[in-house]
Backbone as XML, in Angstrom:
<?xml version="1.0"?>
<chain id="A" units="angstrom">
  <residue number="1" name="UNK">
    <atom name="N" x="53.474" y="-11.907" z="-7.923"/>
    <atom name="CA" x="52.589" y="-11.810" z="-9.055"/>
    <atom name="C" x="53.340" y="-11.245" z="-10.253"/>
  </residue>
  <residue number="2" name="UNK">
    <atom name="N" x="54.163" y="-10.173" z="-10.372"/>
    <atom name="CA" x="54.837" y="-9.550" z="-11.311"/>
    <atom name="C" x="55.714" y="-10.946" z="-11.698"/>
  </residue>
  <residue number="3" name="UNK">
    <atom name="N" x="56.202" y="-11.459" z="-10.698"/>
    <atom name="CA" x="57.517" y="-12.511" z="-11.402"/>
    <atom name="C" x="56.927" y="-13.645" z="-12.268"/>
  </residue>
  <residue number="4" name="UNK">
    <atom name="N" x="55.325" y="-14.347" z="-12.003"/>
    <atom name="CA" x="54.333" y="-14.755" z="-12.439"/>
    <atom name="C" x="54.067" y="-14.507" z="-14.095"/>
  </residue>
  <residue number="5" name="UNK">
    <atom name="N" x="53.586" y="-12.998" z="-13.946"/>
    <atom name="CA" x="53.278" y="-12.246" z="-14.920"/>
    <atom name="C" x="54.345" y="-12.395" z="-15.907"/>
  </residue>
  <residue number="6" name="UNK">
    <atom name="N" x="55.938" y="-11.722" z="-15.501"/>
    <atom name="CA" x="57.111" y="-12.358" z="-16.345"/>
    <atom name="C" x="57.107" y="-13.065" z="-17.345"/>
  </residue>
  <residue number="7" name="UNK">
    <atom name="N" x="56.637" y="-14.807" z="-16.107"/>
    <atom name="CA" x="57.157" y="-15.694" z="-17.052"/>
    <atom name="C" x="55.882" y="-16.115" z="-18.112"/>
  </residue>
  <residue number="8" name="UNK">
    <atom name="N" x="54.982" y="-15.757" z="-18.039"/>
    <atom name="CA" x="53.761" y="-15.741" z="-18.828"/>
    <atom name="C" x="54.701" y="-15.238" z="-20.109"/>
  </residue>
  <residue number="9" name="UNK">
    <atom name="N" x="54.730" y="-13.449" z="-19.897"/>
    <atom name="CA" x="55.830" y="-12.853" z="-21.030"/>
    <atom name="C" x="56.726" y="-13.496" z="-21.707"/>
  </residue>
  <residue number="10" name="UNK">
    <atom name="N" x="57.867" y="-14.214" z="-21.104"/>
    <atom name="CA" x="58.865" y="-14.515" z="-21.461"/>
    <atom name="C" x="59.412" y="-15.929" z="-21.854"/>
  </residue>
  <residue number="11" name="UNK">
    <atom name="N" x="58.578" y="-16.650" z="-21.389"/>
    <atom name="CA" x="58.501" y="-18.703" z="-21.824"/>
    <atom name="C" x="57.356" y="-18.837" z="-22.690"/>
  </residue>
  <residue number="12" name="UNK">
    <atom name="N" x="57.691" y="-19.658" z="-23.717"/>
    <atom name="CA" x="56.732" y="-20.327" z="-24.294"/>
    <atom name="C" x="56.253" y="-21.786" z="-23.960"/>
  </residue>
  <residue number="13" name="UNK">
    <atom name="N" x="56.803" y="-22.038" z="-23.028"/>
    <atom name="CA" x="56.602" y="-23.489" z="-22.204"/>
    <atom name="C" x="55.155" y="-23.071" z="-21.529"/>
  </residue>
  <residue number="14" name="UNK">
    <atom name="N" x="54.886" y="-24.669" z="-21.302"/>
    <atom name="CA" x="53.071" y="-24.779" z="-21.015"/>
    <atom name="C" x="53.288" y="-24.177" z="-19.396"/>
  </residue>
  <residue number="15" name="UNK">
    <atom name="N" x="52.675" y="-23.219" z="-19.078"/>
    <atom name="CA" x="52.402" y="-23.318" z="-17.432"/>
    <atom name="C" x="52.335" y="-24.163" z="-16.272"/>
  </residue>
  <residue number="16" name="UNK">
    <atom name="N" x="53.396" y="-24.565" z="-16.176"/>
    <atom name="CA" x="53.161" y="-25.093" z="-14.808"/>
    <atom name="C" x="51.987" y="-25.067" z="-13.687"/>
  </residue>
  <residue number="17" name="UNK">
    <atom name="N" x="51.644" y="-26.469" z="-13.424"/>
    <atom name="CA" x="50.048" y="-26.440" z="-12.345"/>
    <atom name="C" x="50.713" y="-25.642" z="-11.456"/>
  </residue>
  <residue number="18" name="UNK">
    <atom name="N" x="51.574" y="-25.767" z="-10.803"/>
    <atom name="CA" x="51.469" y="-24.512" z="-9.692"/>
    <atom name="C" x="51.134" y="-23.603" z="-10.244"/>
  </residue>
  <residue number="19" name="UNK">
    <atom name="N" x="51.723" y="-23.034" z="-10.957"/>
    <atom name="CA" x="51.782" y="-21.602" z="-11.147"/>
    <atom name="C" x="50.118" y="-21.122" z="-11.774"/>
  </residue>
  <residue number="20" name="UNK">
    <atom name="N" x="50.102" y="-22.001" z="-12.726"/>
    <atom name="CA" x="48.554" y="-21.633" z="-12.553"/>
    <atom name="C" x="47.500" y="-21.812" z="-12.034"/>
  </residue>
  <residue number="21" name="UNK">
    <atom name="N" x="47.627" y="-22.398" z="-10.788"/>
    <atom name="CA" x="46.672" y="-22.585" z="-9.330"/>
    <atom name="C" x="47.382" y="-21.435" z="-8.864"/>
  </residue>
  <residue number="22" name="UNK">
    <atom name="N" x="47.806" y="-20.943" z="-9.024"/>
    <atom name="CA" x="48.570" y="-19.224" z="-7.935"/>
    <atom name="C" x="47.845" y="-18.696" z="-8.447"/>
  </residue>
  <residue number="23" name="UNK">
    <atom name="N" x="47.875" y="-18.073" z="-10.134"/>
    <atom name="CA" x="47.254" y="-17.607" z="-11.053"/>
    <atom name="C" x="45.670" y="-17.086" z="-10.484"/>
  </residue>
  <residue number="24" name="UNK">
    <atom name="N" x="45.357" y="-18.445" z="-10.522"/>
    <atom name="CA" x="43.788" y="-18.190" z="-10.996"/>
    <atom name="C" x="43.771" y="-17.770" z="-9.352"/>
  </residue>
  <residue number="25" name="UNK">
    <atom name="N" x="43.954" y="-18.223" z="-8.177"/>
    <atom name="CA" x="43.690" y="-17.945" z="-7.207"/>
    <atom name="C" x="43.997" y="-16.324" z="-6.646"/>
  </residue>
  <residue number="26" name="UNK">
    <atom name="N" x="45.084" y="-15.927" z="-7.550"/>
    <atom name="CA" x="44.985" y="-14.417" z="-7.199"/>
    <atom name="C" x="44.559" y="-13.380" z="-8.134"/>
  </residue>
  <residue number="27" name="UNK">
    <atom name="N" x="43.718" y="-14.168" z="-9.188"/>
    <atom name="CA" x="43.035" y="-13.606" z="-10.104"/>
    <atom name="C" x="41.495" y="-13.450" z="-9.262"/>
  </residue>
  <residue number="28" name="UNK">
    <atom name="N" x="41.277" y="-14.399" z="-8.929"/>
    <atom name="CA" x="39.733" y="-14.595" z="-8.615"/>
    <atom name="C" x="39.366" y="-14.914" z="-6.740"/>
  </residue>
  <residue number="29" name="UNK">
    <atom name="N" x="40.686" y="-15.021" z="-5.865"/>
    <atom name="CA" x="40.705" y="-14.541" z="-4.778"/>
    <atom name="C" x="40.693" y="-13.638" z="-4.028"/>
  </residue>
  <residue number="30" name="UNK">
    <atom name="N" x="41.029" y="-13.667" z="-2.838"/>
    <atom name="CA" x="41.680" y="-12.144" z="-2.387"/>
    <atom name="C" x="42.372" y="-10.984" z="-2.632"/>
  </residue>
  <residue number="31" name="UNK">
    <atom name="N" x="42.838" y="-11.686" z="-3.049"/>
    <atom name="CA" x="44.336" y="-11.362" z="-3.712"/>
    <atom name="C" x="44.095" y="-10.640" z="-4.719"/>
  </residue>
  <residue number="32" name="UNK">
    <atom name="N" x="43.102" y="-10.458" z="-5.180"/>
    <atom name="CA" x="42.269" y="-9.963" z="-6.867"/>
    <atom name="C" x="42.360" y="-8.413" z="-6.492"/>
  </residue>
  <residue number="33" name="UNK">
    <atom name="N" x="42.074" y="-7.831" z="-5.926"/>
    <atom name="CA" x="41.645" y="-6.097" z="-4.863"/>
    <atom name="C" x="43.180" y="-5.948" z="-5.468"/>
  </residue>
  <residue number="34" name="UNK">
    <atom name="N" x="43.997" y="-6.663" z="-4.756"/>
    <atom name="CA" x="45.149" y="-5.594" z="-4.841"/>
    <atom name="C" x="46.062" y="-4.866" z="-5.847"/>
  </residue>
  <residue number="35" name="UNK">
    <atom name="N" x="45.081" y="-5.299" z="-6.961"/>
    <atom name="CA" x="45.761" y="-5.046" z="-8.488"/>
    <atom name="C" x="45.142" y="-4.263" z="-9.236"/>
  </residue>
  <residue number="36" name="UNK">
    <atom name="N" x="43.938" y="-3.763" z="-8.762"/>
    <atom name="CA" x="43.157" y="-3.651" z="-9.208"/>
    <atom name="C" x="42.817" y="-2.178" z="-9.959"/>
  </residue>
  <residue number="37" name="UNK">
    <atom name="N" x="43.880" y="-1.383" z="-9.086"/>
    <atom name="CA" x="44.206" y="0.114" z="-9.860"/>
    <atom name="C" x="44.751" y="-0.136" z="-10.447"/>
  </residue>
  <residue number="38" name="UNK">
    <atom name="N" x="45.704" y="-1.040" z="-11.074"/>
    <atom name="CA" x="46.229" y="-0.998" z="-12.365"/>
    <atom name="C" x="45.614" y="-0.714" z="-13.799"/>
  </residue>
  <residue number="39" name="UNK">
    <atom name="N" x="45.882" y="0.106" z="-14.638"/>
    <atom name="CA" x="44.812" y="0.634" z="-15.252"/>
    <atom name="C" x="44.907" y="-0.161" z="-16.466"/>
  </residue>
  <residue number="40" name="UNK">
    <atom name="N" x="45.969" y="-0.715" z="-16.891"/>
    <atom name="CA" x="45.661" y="-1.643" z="-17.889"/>
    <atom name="C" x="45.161" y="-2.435" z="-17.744"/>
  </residue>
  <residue number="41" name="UNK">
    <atom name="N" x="45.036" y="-3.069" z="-16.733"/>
    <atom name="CA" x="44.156" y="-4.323" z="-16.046"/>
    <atom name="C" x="42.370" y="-3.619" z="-16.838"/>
  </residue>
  <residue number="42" name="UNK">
    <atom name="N" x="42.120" y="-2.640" z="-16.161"/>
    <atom name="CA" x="41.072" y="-1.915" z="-16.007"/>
    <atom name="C" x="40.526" y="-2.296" z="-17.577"/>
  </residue>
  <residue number="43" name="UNK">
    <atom name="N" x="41.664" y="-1.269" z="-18.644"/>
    <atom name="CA" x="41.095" y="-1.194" z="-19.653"/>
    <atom name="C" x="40.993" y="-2.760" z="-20.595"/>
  </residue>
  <residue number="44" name="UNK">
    <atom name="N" x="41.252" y="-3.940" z="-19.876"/>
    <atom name="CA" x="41.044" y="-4.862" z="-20.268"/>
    <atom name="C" x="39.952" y="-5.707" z="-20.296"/>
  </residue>
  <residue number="45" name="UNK">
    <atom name="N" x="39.618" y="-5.625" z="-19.236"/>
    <atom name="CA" x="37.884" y="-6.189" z="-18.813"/>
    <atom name="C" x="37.655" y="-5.039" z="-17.472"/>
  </residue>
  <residue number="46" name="UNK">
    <atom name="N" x="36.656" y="-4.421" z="-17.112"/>
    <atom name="CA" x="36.619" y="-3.605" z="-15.902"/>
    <atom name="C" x="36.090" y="-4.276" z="-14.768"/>
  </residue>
  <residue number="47" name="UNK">
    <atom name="N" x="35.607" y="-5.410" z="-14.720"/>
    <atom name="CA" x="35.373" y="-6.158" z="-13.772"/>
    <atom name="C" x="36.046" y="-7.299" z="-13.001"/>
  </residue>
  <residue number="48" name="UNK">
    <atom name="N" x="36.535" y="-7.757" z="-14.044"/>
    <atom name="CA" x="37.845" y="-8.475" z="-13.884"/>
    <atom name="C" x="38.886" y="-8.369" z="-14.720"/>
  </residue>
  <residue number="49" name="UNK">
    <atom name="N" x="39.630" y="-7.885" z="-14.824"/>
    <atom name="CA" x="40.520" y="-7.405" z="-15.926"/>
    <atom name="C" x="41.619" y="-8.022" z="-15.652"/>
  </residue>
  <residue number="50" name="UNK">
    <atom name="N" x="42.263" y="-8.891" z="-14.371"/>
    <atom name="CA" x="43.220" y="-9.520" z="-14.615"/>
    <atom name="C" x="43.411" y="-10.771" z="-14.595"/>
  </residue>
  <residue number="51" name="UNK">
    <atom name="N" x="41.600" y="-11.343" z="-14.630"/>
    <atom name="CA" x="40.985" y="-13.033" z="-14.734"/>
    <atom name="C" x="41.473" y="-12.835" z="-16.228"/>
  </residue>
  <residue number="52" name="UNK">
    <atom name="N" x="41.004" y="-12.243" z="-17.156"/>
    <atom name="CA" x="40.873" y="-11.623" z="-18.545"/>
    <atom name="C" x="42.257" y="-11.860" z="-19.140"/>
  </residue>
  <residue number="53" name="UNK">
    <atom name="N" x="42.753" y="-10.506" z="-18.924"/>
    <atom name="CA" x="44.095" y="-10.583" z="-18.947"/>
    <atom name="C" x="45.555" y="-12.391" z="-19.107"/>
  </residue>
  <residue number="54" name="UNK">
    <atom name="N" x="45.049" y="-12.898" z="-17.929"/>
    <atom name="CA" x="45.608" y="-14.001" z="-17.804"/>
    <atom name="C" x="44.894" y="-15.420" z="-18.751"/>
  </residue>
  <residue number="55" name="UNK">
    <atom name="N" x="44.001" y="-15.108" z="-18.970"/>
    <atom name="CA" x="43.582" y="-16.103" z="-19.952"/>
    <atom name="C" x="43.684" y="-16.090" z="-21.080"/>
  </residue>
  <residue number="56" name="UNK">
    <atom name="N" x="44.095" y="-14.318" z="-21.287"/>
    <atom name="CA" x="44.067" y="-14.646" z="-22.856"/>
    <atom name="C" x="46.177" y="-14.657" z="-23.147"/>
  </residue>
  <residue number="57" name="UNK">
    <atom name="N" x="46.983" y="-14.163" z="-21.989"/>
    <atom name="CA" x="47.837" y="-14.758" z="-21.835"/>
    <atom name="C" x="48.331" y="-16.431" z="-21.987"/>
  </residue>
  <residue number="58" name="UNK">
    <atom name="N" x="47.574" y="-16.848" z="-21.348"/>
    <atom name="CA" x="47.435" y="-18.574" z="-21.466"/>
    <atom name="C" x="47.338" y="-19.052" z="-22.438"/>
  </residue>
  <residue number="59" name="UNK">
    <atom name="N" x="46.569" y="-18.467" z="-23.328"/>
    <atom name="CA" x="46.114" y="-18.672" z="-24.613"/>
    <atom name="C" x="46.157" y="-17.936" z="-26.321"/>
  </residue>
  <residue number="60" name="UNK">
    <atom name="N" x="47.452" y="-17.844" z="-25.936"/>
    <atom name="CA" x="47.158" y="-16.909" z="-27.141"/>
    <atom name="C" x="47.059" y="-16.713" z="-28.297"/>
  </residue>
  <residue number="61" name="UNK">
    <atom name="N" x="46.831" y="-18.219" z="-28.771"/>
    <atom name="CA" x="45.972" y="-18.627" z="-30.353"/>
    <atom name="C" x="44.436" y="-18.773" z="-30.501"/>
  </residue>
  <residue number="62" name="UNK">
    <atom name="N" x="43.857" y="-18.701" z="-29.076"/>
    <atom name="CA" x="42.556" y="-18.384" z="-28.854"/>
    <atom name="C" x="42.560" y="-16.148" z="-29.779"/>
  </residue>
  <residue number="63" name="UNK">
    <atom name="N" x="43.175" y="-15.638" z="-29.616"/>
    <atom name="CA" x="43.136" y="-14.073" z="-29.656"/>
    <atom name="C" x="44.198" y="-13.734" z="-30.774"/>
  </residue>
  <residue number="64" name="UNK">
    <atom name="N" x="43.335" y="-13.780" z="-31.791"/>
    <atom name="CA" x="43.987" y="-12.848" z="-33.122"/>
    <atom name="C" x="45.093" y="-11.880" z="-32.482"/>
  </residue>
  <residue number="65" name="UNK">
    <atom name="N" x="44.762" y="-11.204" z="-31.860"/>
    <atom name="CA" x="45.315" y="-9.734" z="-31.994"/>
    <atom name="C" x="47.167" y="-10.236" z="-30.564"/>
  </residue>
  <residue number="66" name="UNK">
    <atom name="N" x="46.543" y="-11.139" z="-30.075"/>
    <atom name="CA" x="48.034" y="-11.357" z="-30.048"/>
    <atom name="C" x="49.047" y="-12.364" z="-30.782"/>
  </residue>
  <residue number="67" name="UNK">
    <atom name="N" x="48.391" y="-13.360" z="-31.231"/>
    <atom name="CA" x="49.157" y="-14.322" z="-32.118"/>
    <atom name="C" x="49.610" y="-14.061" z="-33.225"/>
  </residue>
  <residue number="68" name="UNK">
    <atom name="N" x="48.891" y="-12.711" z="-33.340"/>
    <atom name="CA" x="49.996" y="-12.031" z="-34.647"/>
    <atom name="C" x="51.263" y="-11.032" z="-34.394"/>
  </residue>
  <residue number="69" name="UNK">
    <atom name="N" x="50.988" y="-10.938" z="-32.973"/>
    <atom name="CA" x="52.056" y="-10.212" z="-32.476"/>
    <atom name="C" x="53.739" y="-10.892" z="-32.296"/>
  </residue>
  <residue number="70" name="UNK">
    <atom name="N" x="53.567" y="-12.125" z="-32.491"/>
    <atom name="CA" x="54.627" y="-13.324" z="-32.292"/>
    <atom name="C" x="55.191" y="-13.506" z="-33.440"/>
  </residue>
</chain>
């Protein structure tokens, strides 16, 4: 998930379907619990904070506040 997370960070290339069928599946799977103390996650959405998180990653001309960060 961190190496995931990475390349979100670090490519501006479109996501690869794998990677974002991993994505969403350990956003909104099992797999979702185990991240879940992460507190930035938290202070992002508190219910799902790293469904959140990753979408607005995906997207980030949808969200002022990061497309000006670029």
């Amino acid at each position: 998930m961190s190496a995931a997370l990475a390349r979100l960070c670090l490519v501006d290339d479109p996501v690869p379907t794998e990677l974002d069928t991993l994505l969403d599946q350990t956003a909104t799977g099992p797999l979702a619990g185990l991240l879940a103390p992460v507190p930035w996650l938290l202070d992002a959405h508190p219910e799902n904070g790293l469904h959140t998180v990753l979408t607005q990653m995906r997207n980030p001309d949808d969200y002022a506040w990061i497309a000006s960060t670029y």
